[in-house]
Amino acid sequence: MFSYCTDPSTLEGLTWLSCYLTTGKHMGFYLSFVTVIVLLLITAPVALLFGFAGASAARSRFLPLSLLGKTYTAIVRGVPDIAFFMFFVIALDQAFEYLRHKVKCPDWSEPVRQGNDFVVCAQAKLPLSTSPQWVHETYGFALAVLTFSIVFGAFAANVLYGAMRAVPRAQLETAEAYGMSTRQTFWRILVPQMWIYALPGLSNLWMILVKATPLLFLLGVEDIVYWARELGGTKTARFSDYPHGNWHAIYFFGLLVFYLMLTSVSERIFKRITRRLSHGQATAAGEAQRKAVQ
Amino acid sequence: MKKLILSTAALAVSAGVAFADNHGKTVRLGTEGAYAPWNFVNDAGEIDGFERELGDELCKRAELTCEWVKNEWDTIIPNLVSGNYDAIIAGMSITDERDEVIDFTQPYTPPDPSAYLAMSPDVDLENGVIAAQATTIQAAFVAEQGWTVVEFPTPEETVAAVKSGEADAVLADKSFLDTMVGSDGLVMLERMEAIGGGVGMGFRESDAELRDMFDAAIQSMKDDGTLNEMIAKWEVASQW
Amino acid sequence: MSCLQTIQDYALRSIGIGERLLPRTDFTLCEQVTLIGSGMIWNIYFGLIAIALGFFAATGMALAKNSQNKWLQKPAEFFIYVFRGSPLFIQMFFAYAVFVVLKQNMPFFAPFTSAWLGATLVLFLNTTAYTAEIFYGALQSIPKGDLEAADAYGITGRPRFTRIVWPSMLRLAWPAYTNEAIFLFHATALVFFSGFPVWGQRGDALYYASYFADKTFNPFVPYPILAGFFILLTLVVITIFGQIGKHLNRHLPQAAIRRPNFLRTIMR
């Protein structure tokens, strides 16, 4: 990075540190923090979508659909997330490739499962094996987002299901009295009002999601834990210009601080959103806001 | 077969004849990136080491475009058979168990003994605690002897365990331990264990053609002595 | 080898009883189920100890956070913030790294690098923090009338706490506490995954599941088995906690108590 970094063995103290902290490897480490935050920002809305679908399904009057919604949430939540992360990515990847294979290569005669091998036609590979590396990485990242969303969508479904039931019956009955159809009542009355009831649960869920990100490396994403393990390990002079002992404790302390910061910032943001959402709602907090204005 | 004919001329640069239909075919090589001197991540954050150099040379000889992929050791074989990369080149010993699931090329390094590293040369292996990387041939070997094995997820942690006194000795490939001898008073024991075969590249069983290509490239490197030079340079094993 | 024989050999393998060598070839479904089940002994051990001890520590911690005394309140708040604000995975990894360093200087810390003590300690501290926050919330929402009634009857000091405050707190906190217990059992799967080494191939359910996944190169059998065991464990926890919850609420009009719902109880 800096011009004086050509021979780190002659450096000491802060200059050594400034070189050490700007190696290409450390840049990968810093980039992985961005990866984690981007993943969180994408996963949250997608998981919410899964949750919304799950909750709507569980609420459905059509029995198979309601059973499906309930089984989804019950199974995912009864199992530690780590157990899913161990095989979900490969399973999802194979499922997608299998579907593409069926569509793109209808006249393929060989079996897809050959012993242990999972073989689909070249056009069905995801991504195509000719694609540049960044496409592969993006695809891997997308699979990680999807896995996280499936798992946390089940939790979100549970929260939203509860929130839908918490909206006062009188509100829905009034809507019906005004002649709204079931669909209109759902979208115009129930959905706008349920968020305030869902917020405490959702903010809790966000915290759990944040704290699940150290398992990202199981999904094949090079996350902060991967780099902290790699960088903190003992380095001998033969393979690195910056030999050092086992620095795992230092790197993991850094991660600890990062997570503490992330969770306390999130907490503050959620407090603000709660204030905003309470505005004009038929709840105690909403009433208090109304009185304060008058 | 279809996989191999997939040629996009735009990417083809080299002008070989022997493997003419490989032009532009991208082969993805999977490695661990945590096993110096075989494969590791250097200061610049790139994959480096004996196998990096070897793999690049093999791809040049087979006239393939190669890309490197890092993958955790635990899932390196499932991801190969699932098609996330096309070959494993990660210091993997050829064993019968693995051979049942994937196909290996001929070994590119001769079988090398596994060695012990400890804080003192007269450690009692039978009654001591021996560290090994989880689910390696070494871990299985120690367990079979009836000794106490303690398993860590990465090779790094096995050596750290000996330094901290958690374990009395660590059993691993000799070339890996060679890089650690002398640091913090670590010594290598005289006793060696002949476990595992040579190290080879792993391929899907349905991918025989690709395997044969690399097999031929390894043979040509053996014949002209470049492989021996590379082995000597990185001190990974004995010579052919 | 019959399945019964396998169960005899391996059911207690995770605590070092039975056949010493793990199966190496021709893995049967029975072997996988038995060994992964055997590993559950560790998960249950970690969970039980941490919950049992954490319950009492959390009561104290919640009282400390609720206290008027700054010297009690601030440290309790900080403790809860640190353990709730960071991932358990990082806590485990960090704790192991610290124990290794401590051990080199003080022999007292020698056993802490083993999972049975070190990991249990981390899980205990973690669940203490989460439970304390739940209990603290419950303390704050004890009906004012209950406390005023106690005052009116002249119940003060210790009896006021043990007879009025504590039972009310538990009753209010119980559904959330059930979730915490379930999550803690799930979290025990992280122990051998984050630094703590496995001794003599005696690991938890996840260790054996990944052993089989590694040997058979097929993750689609062992991990679903693991998931099945955890669903069973979750059901057992819900049943036991539901019974206790019923006991805590026995004085209330019974119609008011909703049946514990599997879906609703698994939320932290």
JSON list of C-alpha atoms in Angstrom, two decimals, chain B residues 20-217:
[
{"chain": "B", "resi": 20, "resn": "ALA", "atom": "CA", "xyz": [-7.40, -28.20, -29.70]},
{"chain": "B", "resi": 21, "resn": "ASP", "atom": "CA", "xyz": [-10.98, -28.49, -28.46]},
{"chain": "B", "resi": 22, "resn": "ASN", "atom": "CA", "xyz": [-10.16, -27.17, -25.01]},
{"chain": "B", "resi": 23, "resn": "HIS", "atom": "CA", "xyz": [-9.76, -23.61, -26.07]},
{"chain": "B", "resi": 24, "resn": "GLY", "atom": "CA", "xyz": [-11.51, -21.30, -23.71]},
{"chain": "B", "resi": 25, "resn": "LYS", "atom": "CA", "xyz": [-12.86, -24.07, -21.56]},
{"chain": "B", "resi": 26, "resn": "THR", "atom": "CA", "xyz": [-12.77, -22.83, -18.03]},
{"chain": "B", "resi": 27, "resn": "VAL", "atom": "CA", "xyz": [-11.86, -25.33, -15.38]},
{"chain": "B", "resi": 28, "resn": "ARG", "atom": "CA", "xyz": [-12.51, -24.40, -11.79]},
{"chain": "B", "resi": 29, "resn": "LEU", "atom": "CA", "xyz": [-9.98, -25.71, -9.29]},
{"chain": "B", "resi": 30, "resn": "GLY", "atom": "CA", "xyz": [-11.05, -26.05, -5.69]},
{"chain": "B", "resi": 31, "resn": "THR", "atom": "CA", "xyz": [-8.55, -25.74, -2.85]},
{"chain": "B", "resi": 32, "resn": "GLU", "atom": "CA", "xyz": [-8.53, -25.05, 0.88]},
{"chain": "B", "resi": 33, "resn": "GLY", "atom": "CA", "xyz": [-6.10, -22.16, 1.16]},
{"chain": "B", "resi": 34, "resn": "ALA", "atom": "CA", "xyz": [-4.96, -22.99, 4.69]},
{"chain": "B", "resi": 35, "resn": "TYR", "atom": "CA", "xyz": [-2.26, -25.62, 4.31]},
{"chain": "B", "resi": 36, "resn": "ALA", "atom": "CA", "xyz": [1.17, -24.11, 3.71]},
{"chain": "B", "resi": 37, "resn": "PRO", "atom": "CA", "xyz": [3.31, -24.91, 1.80]},
{"chain": "B", "resi": 38, "resn": "TRP", "atom": "CA", "xyz": [0.75, -26.81, -0.33]},
{"chain": "B", "resi": 39, "resn": "ASN", "atom": "CA", "xyz": [-1.81, -24.07, -0.59]},
{"chain": "B", "resi": 40, "resn": "PHE", "atom": "CA", "xyz": [-2.31, -20.93, 1.45]},
{"chain": "B", "resi": 41, "resn": "VAL", "atom": "CA", "xyz": [-3.46, -17.35, 1.17]},
{"chain": "B", "resi": 42, "resn": "ASN", "atom": "CA", "xyz": [-0.56, -14.93, 0.83]},
{"chain": "B", "resi": 43, "resn": "ASP", "atom": "CA", "xyz": [-0.29, -11.37, 2.13]},
{"chain": "B", "resi": 44, "resn": "ALA", "atom": "CA", "xyz": [-1.96, -10.05, -0.98]},
{"chain": "B", "resi": 45, "resn": "GLY", "atom": "CA", "xyz": [-4.99, -12.24, -0.30]},
{"chain": "B", "resi": 46, "resn": "GLU", "atom": "CA", "xyz": [-4.33, -14.57, -3.24]},
{"chain": "B", "resi": 47, "resn": "ILE", "atom": "CA", "xyz": [-4.02, -18.33, -3.28]},
{"chain": "B", "resi": 48, "resn": "ASP", "atom": "CA", "xyz": [-0.35, -19.24, -3.28]},
{"chain": "B", "resi": 49, "resn": "GLY", "atom": "CA", "xyz": [1.86, -22.24, -2.67]},
{"chain": "B", "resi": 50, "resn": "PHE", "atom": "CA", "xyz": [3.06, -25.42, -4.35]},
{"chain": "B", "resi": 51, "resn": "GLU", "atom": "CA", "xyz": [-0.32, -26.41, -5.68]},
{"chain": "B", "resi": 52, "resn": "ARG", "atom": "CA", "xyz": [-1.05, -22.95, -7.04]},
{"chain": "B", "resi": 53, "resn": "GLU", "atom": "CA", "xyz": [2.11, -23.09, -9.11]},
{"chain": "B", "resi": 54, "resn": "LEU", "atom": "CA", "xyz": [1.51, -26.72, -10.08]},
{"chain": "B", "resi": 55, "resn": "GLY", "atom": "CA", "xyz": [-2.12, -26.15, -11.02]},
{"chain": "B", "resi": 56, "resn": "ASP", "atom": "CA", "xyz": [-1.30, -23.14, -13.17]},
{"chain": "B", "resi": 57, "resn": "GLU", "atom": "CA", "xyz": [1.42, -25.10, -14.96]},
{"chain": "B", "resi": 58, "resn": "LEU", "atom": "CA", "xyz": [-0.86, -28.10, -15.52]},
{"chain": "B", "resi": 59, "resn": "CYS", "atom": "CA", "xyz": [-3.56, -25.87, -16.96]},
{"chain": "B", "resi": 60, "resn": "LYS", "atom": "CA", "xyz": [-1.02, -24.27, -19.27]},
{"chain": "B", "resi": 61, "resn": "ARG", "atom": "CA", "xyz": [0.08, -27.68, -20.53]},
{"chain": "B", "resi": 62, "resn": "ALA", "atom": "CA", "xyz": [-3.50, -28.88, -20.99]},
{"chain": "B", "resi": 63, "resn": "GLU", "atom": "CA", "xyz": [-4.36, -25.52, -22.57]},
{"chain": "B", "resi": 64, "resn": "LEU", "atom": "CA", "xyz": [-7.20, -24.82, -20.25]},
{"chain": "B", "resi": 65, "resn": "THR", "atom": "CA", "xyz": [-8.25, -21.63, -18.59]},
{"chain": "B", "resi": 66, "resn": "CYS", "atom": "CA", "xyz": [-8.20, -22.23, -14.87]},
{"chain": "B", "resi": 67, "resn": "GLU", "atom": "CA", "xyz": [-9.82, -20.39, -12.03]},
{"chain": "B", "resi": 68, "resn": "TRP", "atom": "CA", "xyz": [-9.17, -20.90, -8.36]},
{"chain": "B", "resi": 69, "resn": "VAL", "atom": "CA", "xyz": [-11.90, -21.39, -5.83]},
{"chain": "B", "resi": 70, "resn": "LYS", "atom": "CA", "xyz": [-11.50, -21.58, -2.07]},
{"chain": "B", "resi": 71, "resn": "ASN", "atom": "CA", "xyz": [-13.65, -24.04, -0.16]},
{"chain": "B", "resi": 72, "resn": "GLU", "atom": "CA", "xyz": [-13.73, -25.31, 3.42]},
{"chain": "B", "resi": 73, "resn": "TRP", "atom": "CA", "xyz": [-11.99, -28.67, 3.81]},
{"chain": "B", "resi": 74, "resn": "ASP", "atom": "CA", "xyz": [-15.09, -30.24, 5.38]},
{"chain": "B", "resi": 75, "resn": "THR", "atom": "CA", "xyz": [-17.26, -29.78, 2.32]},
{"chain": "B", "resi": 76, "resn": "ILE", "atom": "CA", "xyz": [-14.63, -29.95, -0.37]},
{"chain": "B", "resi": 77, "resn": "ILE", "atom": "CA", "xyz": [-15.79, -33.31, -1.79]},
{"chain": "B", "resi": 78, "resn": "PRO", "atom": "CA", "xyz": [-19.59, -32.71, -1.61]},
{"chain": "B", "resi": 79, "resn": "ASN", "atom": "CA", "xyz": [-19.10, -29.46, -3.50]},
{"chain": "B", "resi": 80, "resn": "LEU", "atom": "CA", "xyz": [-17.05, -31.22, -6.17]},
{"chain": "B", "resi": 81, "resn": "VAL", "atom": "CA", "xyz": [-19.62, -33.94, -6.82]},
{"chain": "B", "resi": 82, "resn": "SER", "atom": "CA", "xyz": [-22.33, -31.32, -6.81]},
{"chain": "B", "resi": 83, "resn": "GLY", "atom": "CA", "xyz": [-20.49, -29.54, -9.61]},
{"chain": "B", "resi": 84, "resn": "ASN", "atom": "CA", "xyz": [-19.50, -26.28, -7.92]},
{"chain": "B", "resi": 85, "resn": "TYR", "atom": "CA", "xyz": [-15.96, -26.72, -9.23]},
{"chain": "B", "resi": 86, "resn": "ASP", "atom": "CA", "xyz": [-14.35, -29.27, -11.49]},
{"chain": "B", "resi": 87, "resn": "ALA", "atom": "CA", "xyz": [-11.28, -30.49, -9.62]},
{"chain": "B", "resi": 88, "resn": "ILE", "atom": "CA", "xyz": [-9.81, -30.66, -6.14]},
{"chain": "B", "resi": 89, "resn": "ILE", "atom": "CA", "xyz": [-6.17, -29.76, -5.77]},
{"chain": "B", "resi": 90, "resn": "ALA", "atom": "CA", "xyz": [-5.73, -29.40, -2.04]},
{"chain": "B", "resi": 91, "resn": "GLY", "atom": "CA", "xyz": [-3.00, -31.70, -0.74]},
{"chain": "B", "resi": 92, "resn": "MET", "atom": "CA", "xyz": [-5.51, -34.54, -0.73]},
{"chain": "B", "resi": 93, "resn": "SER", "atom": "CA", "xyz": [-4.03, -37.99, -0.15]},
{"chain": "B", "resi": 94, "resn": "ILE", "atom": "CA", "xyz": [-5.37, -40.73, -2.38]},
{"chain": "B", "resi": 95, "resn": "THR", "atom": "CA", "xyz": [-7.29, -43.14, -0.13]},
{"chain": "B", "resi": 96, "resn": "ASP", "atom": "CA", "xyz": [-9.65, -46.02, -0.88]},
{"chain": "B", "resi": 97, "resn": "GLU", "atom": "CA", "xyz": [-12.52, -44.29, 0.90]},
{"chain": "B", "resi": 98, "resn": "ARG", "atom": "CA", "xyz": [-12.19, -41.17, -1.20]},
{"chain": "B", "resi": 99, "resn": "ASP", "atom": "CA", "xyz": [-11.54, -43.17, -4.35]},
{"chain": "B", "resi": 100, "resn": "GLU", "atom": "CA", "xyz": [-14.96, -44.73, -4.02]},
{"chain": "B", "resi": 101, "resn": "VAL", "atom": "CA", "xyz": [-16.62, -41.36, -4.37]},
{"chain": "B", "resi": 102, "resn": "ILE", "atom": "CA", "xyz": [-14.32, -39.39, -6.65]},
{"chain": "B", "resi": 103, "resn": "ASP", "atom": "CA", "xyz": [-11.61, -40.21, -9.17]},
{"chain": "B", "resi": 104, "resn": "PHE", "atom": "CA", "xyz": [-7.96, -39.33, -8.66]},
{"chain": "B", "resi": 105, "resn": "THR", "atom": "CA", "xyz": [-5.19, -38.58, -11.13]},
{"chain": "B", "resi": 106, "resn": "GLN", "atom": "CA", "xyz": [-1.88, -40.29, -10.67]},
{"chain": "B", "resi": 107, "resn": "PRO", "atom": "CA", "xyz": [-0.14, -38.85, -7.61]},
{"chain": "B", "resi": 108, "resn": "TYR", "atom": "CA", "xyz": [1.91, -35.71, -8.19]},
{"chain": "B", "resi": 109, "resn": "THR", "atom": "CA", "xyz": [3.92, -36.20, -5.01]},
{"chain": "B", "resi": 110, "resn": "PRO", "atom": "CA", "xyz": [5.15, -39.56, -3.71]},
{"chain": "B", "resi": 111, "resn": "PRO", "atom": "CA", "xyz": [3.62, -40.89, -0.49]},
{"chain": "B", "resi": 112, "resn": "ASP", "atom": "CA", "xyz": [5.22, -39.01, 2.33]},
{"chain": "B", "resi": 113, "resn": "PRO", "atom": "CA", "xyz": [5.20, -40.04, 5.94]},
{"chain": "B", "resi": 114, "resn": "SER", "atom": "CA", "xyz": [3.20, -38.24, 8.55]},
{"chain": "B", "resi": 115, "resn": "ALA", "atom": "CA", "xyz": [5.28, -36.85, 11.39]},
{"chain": "B", "resi": 116, "resn": "TYR", "atom": "CA", "xyz": [4.83, -35.80, 14.98]},
{"chain": "B", "resi": 117, "resn": "LEU", "atom": "CA", "xyz": [5.66, -32.40, 16.37]},
{"chain": "B", "resi": 118, "resn": "ALA", "atom": "CA", "xyz": [6.00, -31.92, 20.13]},
{"chain": "B", "resi": 119, "resn": "MET", "atom": "CA", "xyz": [7.57, -29.65, 22.71]},
{"chain": "B", "resi": 120, "resn": "SER", "atom": "CA", "xyz": [10.06, -32.32, 23.80]},
{"chain": "B", "resi": 121, "resn": "PRO", "atom": "CA", "xyz": [11.60, -35.22, 21.85]},
{"chain": "B", "resi": 122, "resn": "ASP", "atom": "CA", "xyz": [10.70, -37.88, 24.44]},
{"chain": "B", "resi": 123, "resn": "VAL", "atom": "CA", "xyz": [6.96, -37.49, 24.62]},
{"chain": "B", "resi": 124, "resn": "ASP", "atom": "CA", "xyz": [4.90, -40.59, 25.43]},
{"chain": "B", "resi": 125, "resn": "LEU", "atom": "CA", "xyz": [2.56, -40.95, 22.49]},
{"chain": "B", "resi": 126, "resn": "GLU", "atom": "CA", "xyz": [0.60, -43.90, 23.82]},
{"chain": "B", "resi": 127, "resn": "ASN", "atom": "CA", "xyz": [-0.50, -42.22, 27.02]},
{"chain": "B", "resi": 128, "resn": "GLY", "atom": "CA", "xyz": [-0.40, -38.68, 25.78]},
{"chain": "B", "resi": 129, "resn": "VAL", "atom": "CA", "xyz": [-2.88, -36.55, 23.92]},
{"chain": "B", "resi": 130, "resn": "ILE", "atom": "CA", "xyz": [-2.40, -36.23, 20.16]},
{"chain": "B", "resi": 131, "resn": "ALA", "atom": "CA", "xyz": [-3.83, -33.40, 18.14]},
{"chain": "B", "resi": 132, "resn": "ALA", "atom": "CA", "xyz": [-4.96, -33.79, 14.53]},
{"chain": "B", "resi": 133, "resn": "GLN", "atom": "CA", "xyz": [-7.15, -31.94, 12.10]},
{"chain": "B", "resi": 134, "resn": "ALA", "atom": "CA", "xyz": [-10.70, -33.26, 12.32]},
{"chain": "B", "resi": 135, "resn": "THR", "atom": "CA", "xyz": [-11.65, -35.91, 9.75]},
{"chain": "B", "resi": 136, "resn": "THR", "atom": "CA", "xyz": [-8.17, -36.36, 8.28]},
{"chain": "B", "resi": 137, "resn": "ILE", "atom": "CA", "xyz": [-6.39, -39.68, 7.78]},
{"chain": "B", "resi": 138, "resn": "GLN", "atom": "CA", "xyz": [-4.15, -38.73, 10.70]},
{"chain": "B", "resi": 139, "resn": "ALA", "atom": "CA", "xyz": [-7.08, -38.31, 13.08]},
{"chain": "B", "resi": 140, "resn": "ALA", "atom": "CA", "xyz": [-8.42, -41.71, 12.04]},
{"chain": "B", "resi": 141, "resn": "PHE", "atom": "CA", "xyz": [-4.96, -43.24, 12.49]},
{"chain": "B", "resi": 142, "resn": "VAL", "atom": "CA", "xyz": [-4.53, -41.98, 16.06]},
{"chain": "B", "resi": 143, "resn": "ALA", "atom": "CA", "xyz": [-8.02, -43.16, 16.98]},
{"chain": "B", "resi": 144, "resn": "GLU", "atom": "CA", "xyz": [-7.25, -46.60, 15.56]},
{"chain": "B", "resi": 145, "resn": "GLN", "atom": "CA", "xyz": [-4.11, -46.92, 17.65]},
{"chain": "B", "resi": 146, "resn": "GLY", "atom": "CA", "xyz": [-6.28, -46.45, 20.72]},
{"chain": "B", "resi": 147, "resn": "TRP", "atom": "CA", "xyz": [-4.48, -43.27, 21.71]},
{"chain": "B", "resi": 148, "resn": "THR", "atom": "CA", "xyz": [-6.25, -40.15, 22.81]},
{"chain": "B", "resi": 149, "resn": "VAL", "atom": "CA", "xyz": [-6.97, -37.94, 19.84]},
{"chain": "B", "resi": 150, "resn": "VAL", "atom": "CA", "xyz": [-8.10, -34.35, 20.11]},
{"chain": "B", "resi": 151, "resn": "GLU", "atom": "CA", "xyz": [-9.49, -32.90, 16.91]},
{"chain": "B", "resi": 152, "resn": "PHE", "atom": "CA", "xyz": [-9.45, -29.30, 15.75]},
{"chain": "B", "resi": 153, "resn": "PRO", "atom": "CA", "xyz": [-11.19, -27.82, 12.70]},
{"chain": "B", "resi": 154, "resn": "THR", "atom": "CA", "xyz": [-8.05, -26.32, 11.10]},
{"chain": "B", "resi": 155, "resn": "PRO", "atom": "CA", "xyz": [-4.38, -27.44, 10.91]},
{"chain": "B", "resi": 156, "resn": "GLU", "atom": "CA", "xyz": [-3.35, -24.15, 12.48]},
{"chain": "B", "resi": 157, "resn": "GLU", "atom": "CA", "xyz": [-5.21, -24.94, 15.68]},
{"chain": "B", "resi": 158, "resn": "THR", "atom": "CA", "xyz": [-3.62, -28.38, 16.02]},
{"chain": "B", "resi": 159, "resn": "VAL", "atom": "CA", "xyz": [-0.16, -26.84, 16.25]},
{"chain": "B", "resi": 160, "resn": "ALA", "atom": "CA", "xyz": [-1.40, -24.07, 18.53]},
{"chain": "B", "resi": 161, "resn": "ALA", "atom": "CA", "xyz": [-2.75, -26.78, 20.84]},
{"chain": "B", "resi": 162, "resn": "VAL", "atom": "CA", "xyz": [0.70, -28.32, 21.23]},
{"chain": "B", "resi": 163, "resn": "LYS", "atom": "CA", "xyz": [2.25, -24.94, 21.99]},
{"chain": "B", "resi": 164, "resn": "SER", "atom": "CA", "xyz": [-0.37, -24.18, 24.62]},
{"chain": "B", "resi": 165, "resn": "GLY", "atom": "CA", "xyz": [0.01, -27.60, 26.23]},
{"chain": "B", "resi": 166, "resn": "GLU", "atom": "CA", "xyz": [-3.47, -28.68, 25.28]},
{"chain": "B", "resi": 167, "resn": "ALA", "atom": "CA", "xyz": [-2.01, -31.63, 23.39]},
{"chain": "B", "resi": 168, "resn": "ASP", "atom": "CA", "xyz": [1.34, -33.39, 23.78]},
{"chain": "B", "resi": 169, "resn": "ALA", "atom": "CA", "xyz": [2.00, -33.84, 20.08]},
{"chain": "B", "resi": 170, "resn": "VAL", "atom": "CA", "xyz": [0.45, -33.19, 16.71]},
{"chain": "B", "resi": 171, "resn": "LEU", "atom": "CA", "xyz": [0.31, -35.69, 13.86]},
{"chain": "B", "resi": 172, "resn": "ALA", "atom": "CA", "xyz": [0.20, -34.24, 10.34]},
{"chain": "B", "resi": 173, "resn": "ASP", "atom": "CA", "xyz": [1.90, -34.36, 6.96]},
{"chain": "B", "resi": 174, "resn": "LYS", "atom": "CA", "xyz": [5.64, -33.99, 7.43]},
{"chain": "B", "resi": 175, "resn": "SER", "atom": "CA", "xyz": [5.92, -31.17, 4.90]},
{"chain": "B", "resi": 176, "resn": "PHE", "atom": "CA", "xyz": [3.34, -29.10, 6.75]},
{"chain": "B", "resi": 177, "resn": "LEU", "atom": "CA", "xyz": [5.06, -29.63, 10.11]},
{"chain": "B", "resi": 178, "resn": "ASP", "atom": "CA", "xyz": [8.48, -28.89, 8.60]},
{"chain": "B", "resi": 179, "resn": "THR", "atom": "CA", "xyz": [7.43, -25.27, 8.32]},
{"chain": "B", "resi": 180, "resn": "MET", "atom": "CA", "xyz": [6.80, -25.12, 12.06]},
{"chain": "B", "resi": 181, "resn": "VAL", "atom": "CA", "xyz": [9.88, -26.86, 13.46]},
{"chain": "B", "resi": 182, "resn": "GLY", "atom": "CA", "xyz": [11.90, -24.60, 15.72]},
{"chain": "B", "resi": 183, "resn": "SER", "atom": "CA", "xyz": [9.24, -21.98, 16.31]},
{"chain": "B", "resi": 184, "resn": "ASP", "atom": "CA", "xyz": [8.51, -21.69, 20.05]},
{"chain": "B", "resi": 185, "resn": "GLY", "atom": "CA", "xyz": [10.60, -24.77, 20.79]},
{"chain": "B", "resi": 186, "resn": "LEU", "atom": "CA", "xyz": [8.70, -27.27, 18.66]},
{"chain": "B", "resi": 187, "resn": "VAL", "atom": "CA", "xyz": [10.69, -30.38, 17.71]},
{"chain": "B", "resi": 188, "resn": "MET", "atom": "CA", "xyz": [9.94, -33.20, 15.30]},
{"chain": "B", "resi": 189, "resn": "LEU", "atom": "CA", "xyz": [9.92, -36.74, 16.66]},
{"chain": "B", "resi": 190, "resn": "GLU", "atom": "CA", "xyz": [12.02, -39.46, 15.02]},
{"chain": "B", "resi": 191, "resn": "ARG", "atom": "CA", "xyz": [8.99, -41.68, 14.67]},
{"chain": "B", "resi": 192, "resn": "MET", "atom": "CA", "xyz": [7.10, -41.36, 11.39]},
{"chain": "B", "resi": 193, "resn": "GLU", "atom": "CA", "xyz": [3.91, -43.03, 10.23]},
{"chain": "B", "resi": 194, "resn": "ALA", "atom": "CA", "xyz": [3.41, -44.25, 6.69]},
{"chain": "B", "resi": 195, "resn": "ILE", "atom": "CA", "xyz": [-0.26, -43.47, 6.20]},
{"chain": "B", "resi": 196, "resn": "GLY", "atom": "CA", "xyz": [-2.01, -42.42, 3.06]},
{"chain": "B", "resi": 197, "resn": "GLY", "atom": "CA", "xyz": [-0.89, -42.65, -0.51]},
{"chain": "B", "resi": 198, "resn": "GLY", "atom": "CA", "xyz": [0.53, -39.94, -2.65]},
{"chain": "B", "resi": 199, "resn": "VAL", "atom": "CA", "xyz": [-1.28, -36.70, -3.23]},
{"chain": "B", "resi": 200, "resn": "GLY", "atom": "CA", "xyz": [-3.39, -36.37, -6.36]},
{"chain": "B", "resi": 201, "resn": "MET", "atom": "CA", "xyz": [-6.04, -34.23, -7.96]},
{"chain": "B", "resi": 202, "resn": "GLY", "atom": "CA", "xyz": [-9.66, -35.28, -7.46]},
{"chain": "B", "resi": 203, "resn": "PHE", "atom": "CA", "xyz": [-12.35, -35.28, -10.15]},
{"chain": "B", "resi": 204, "resn": "ARG", "atom": "CA", "xyz": [-15.97, -36.31, -10.46]},
{"chain": "B", "resi": 205, "resn": "GLU", "atom": "CA", "xyz": [-16.27, -39.93, -11.57]},
{"chain": "B", "resi": 206, "resn": "SER", "atom": "CA", "xyz": [-18.36, -38.82, -14.53]},
{"chain": "B", "resi": 207, "resn": "ASP", "atom": "CA", "xyz": [-15.60, -36.48, -15.65]},
{"chain": "B", "resi": 208, "resn": "ALA", "atom": "CA", "xyz": [-13.06, -39.05, -16.85]},
{"chain": "B", "resi": 209, "resn": "GLU", "atom": "CA", "xyz": [-11.98, -36.99, -19.84]},
{"chain": "B", "resi": 210, "resn": "LEU", "atom": "CA", "xyz": [-10.94, -33.98, -17.81]},
{"chain": "B", "resi": 211, "resn": "ARG", "atom": "CA", "xyz": [-9.13, -36.26, -15.41]},
{"chain": "B", "resi": 212, "resn": "ASP", "atom": "CA", "xyz": [-7.19, -37.89, -18.23]},
{"chain": "B", "resi": 213, "resn": "MET", "atom": "CA", "xyz": [-6.14, -34.49, -19.49]},
{"chain": "B", "resi": 214, "resn": "PHE", "atom": "CA", "xyz": [-4.65, -33.51, -16.16]},
{"chain": "B", "resi": 215, "resn": "ASP", "atom": "CA", "xyz": [-3.21, -36.98, -15.74]},
{"chain": "B", "resi": 216, "resn": "ALA", "atom": "CA", "xyz": [-1.35, -36.54, -19.02]},
{"chain": "B", "resi": 217, "resn": "ALA", "atom": "CA", "xyz": [-0.13, -33.11, -17.99]}
]
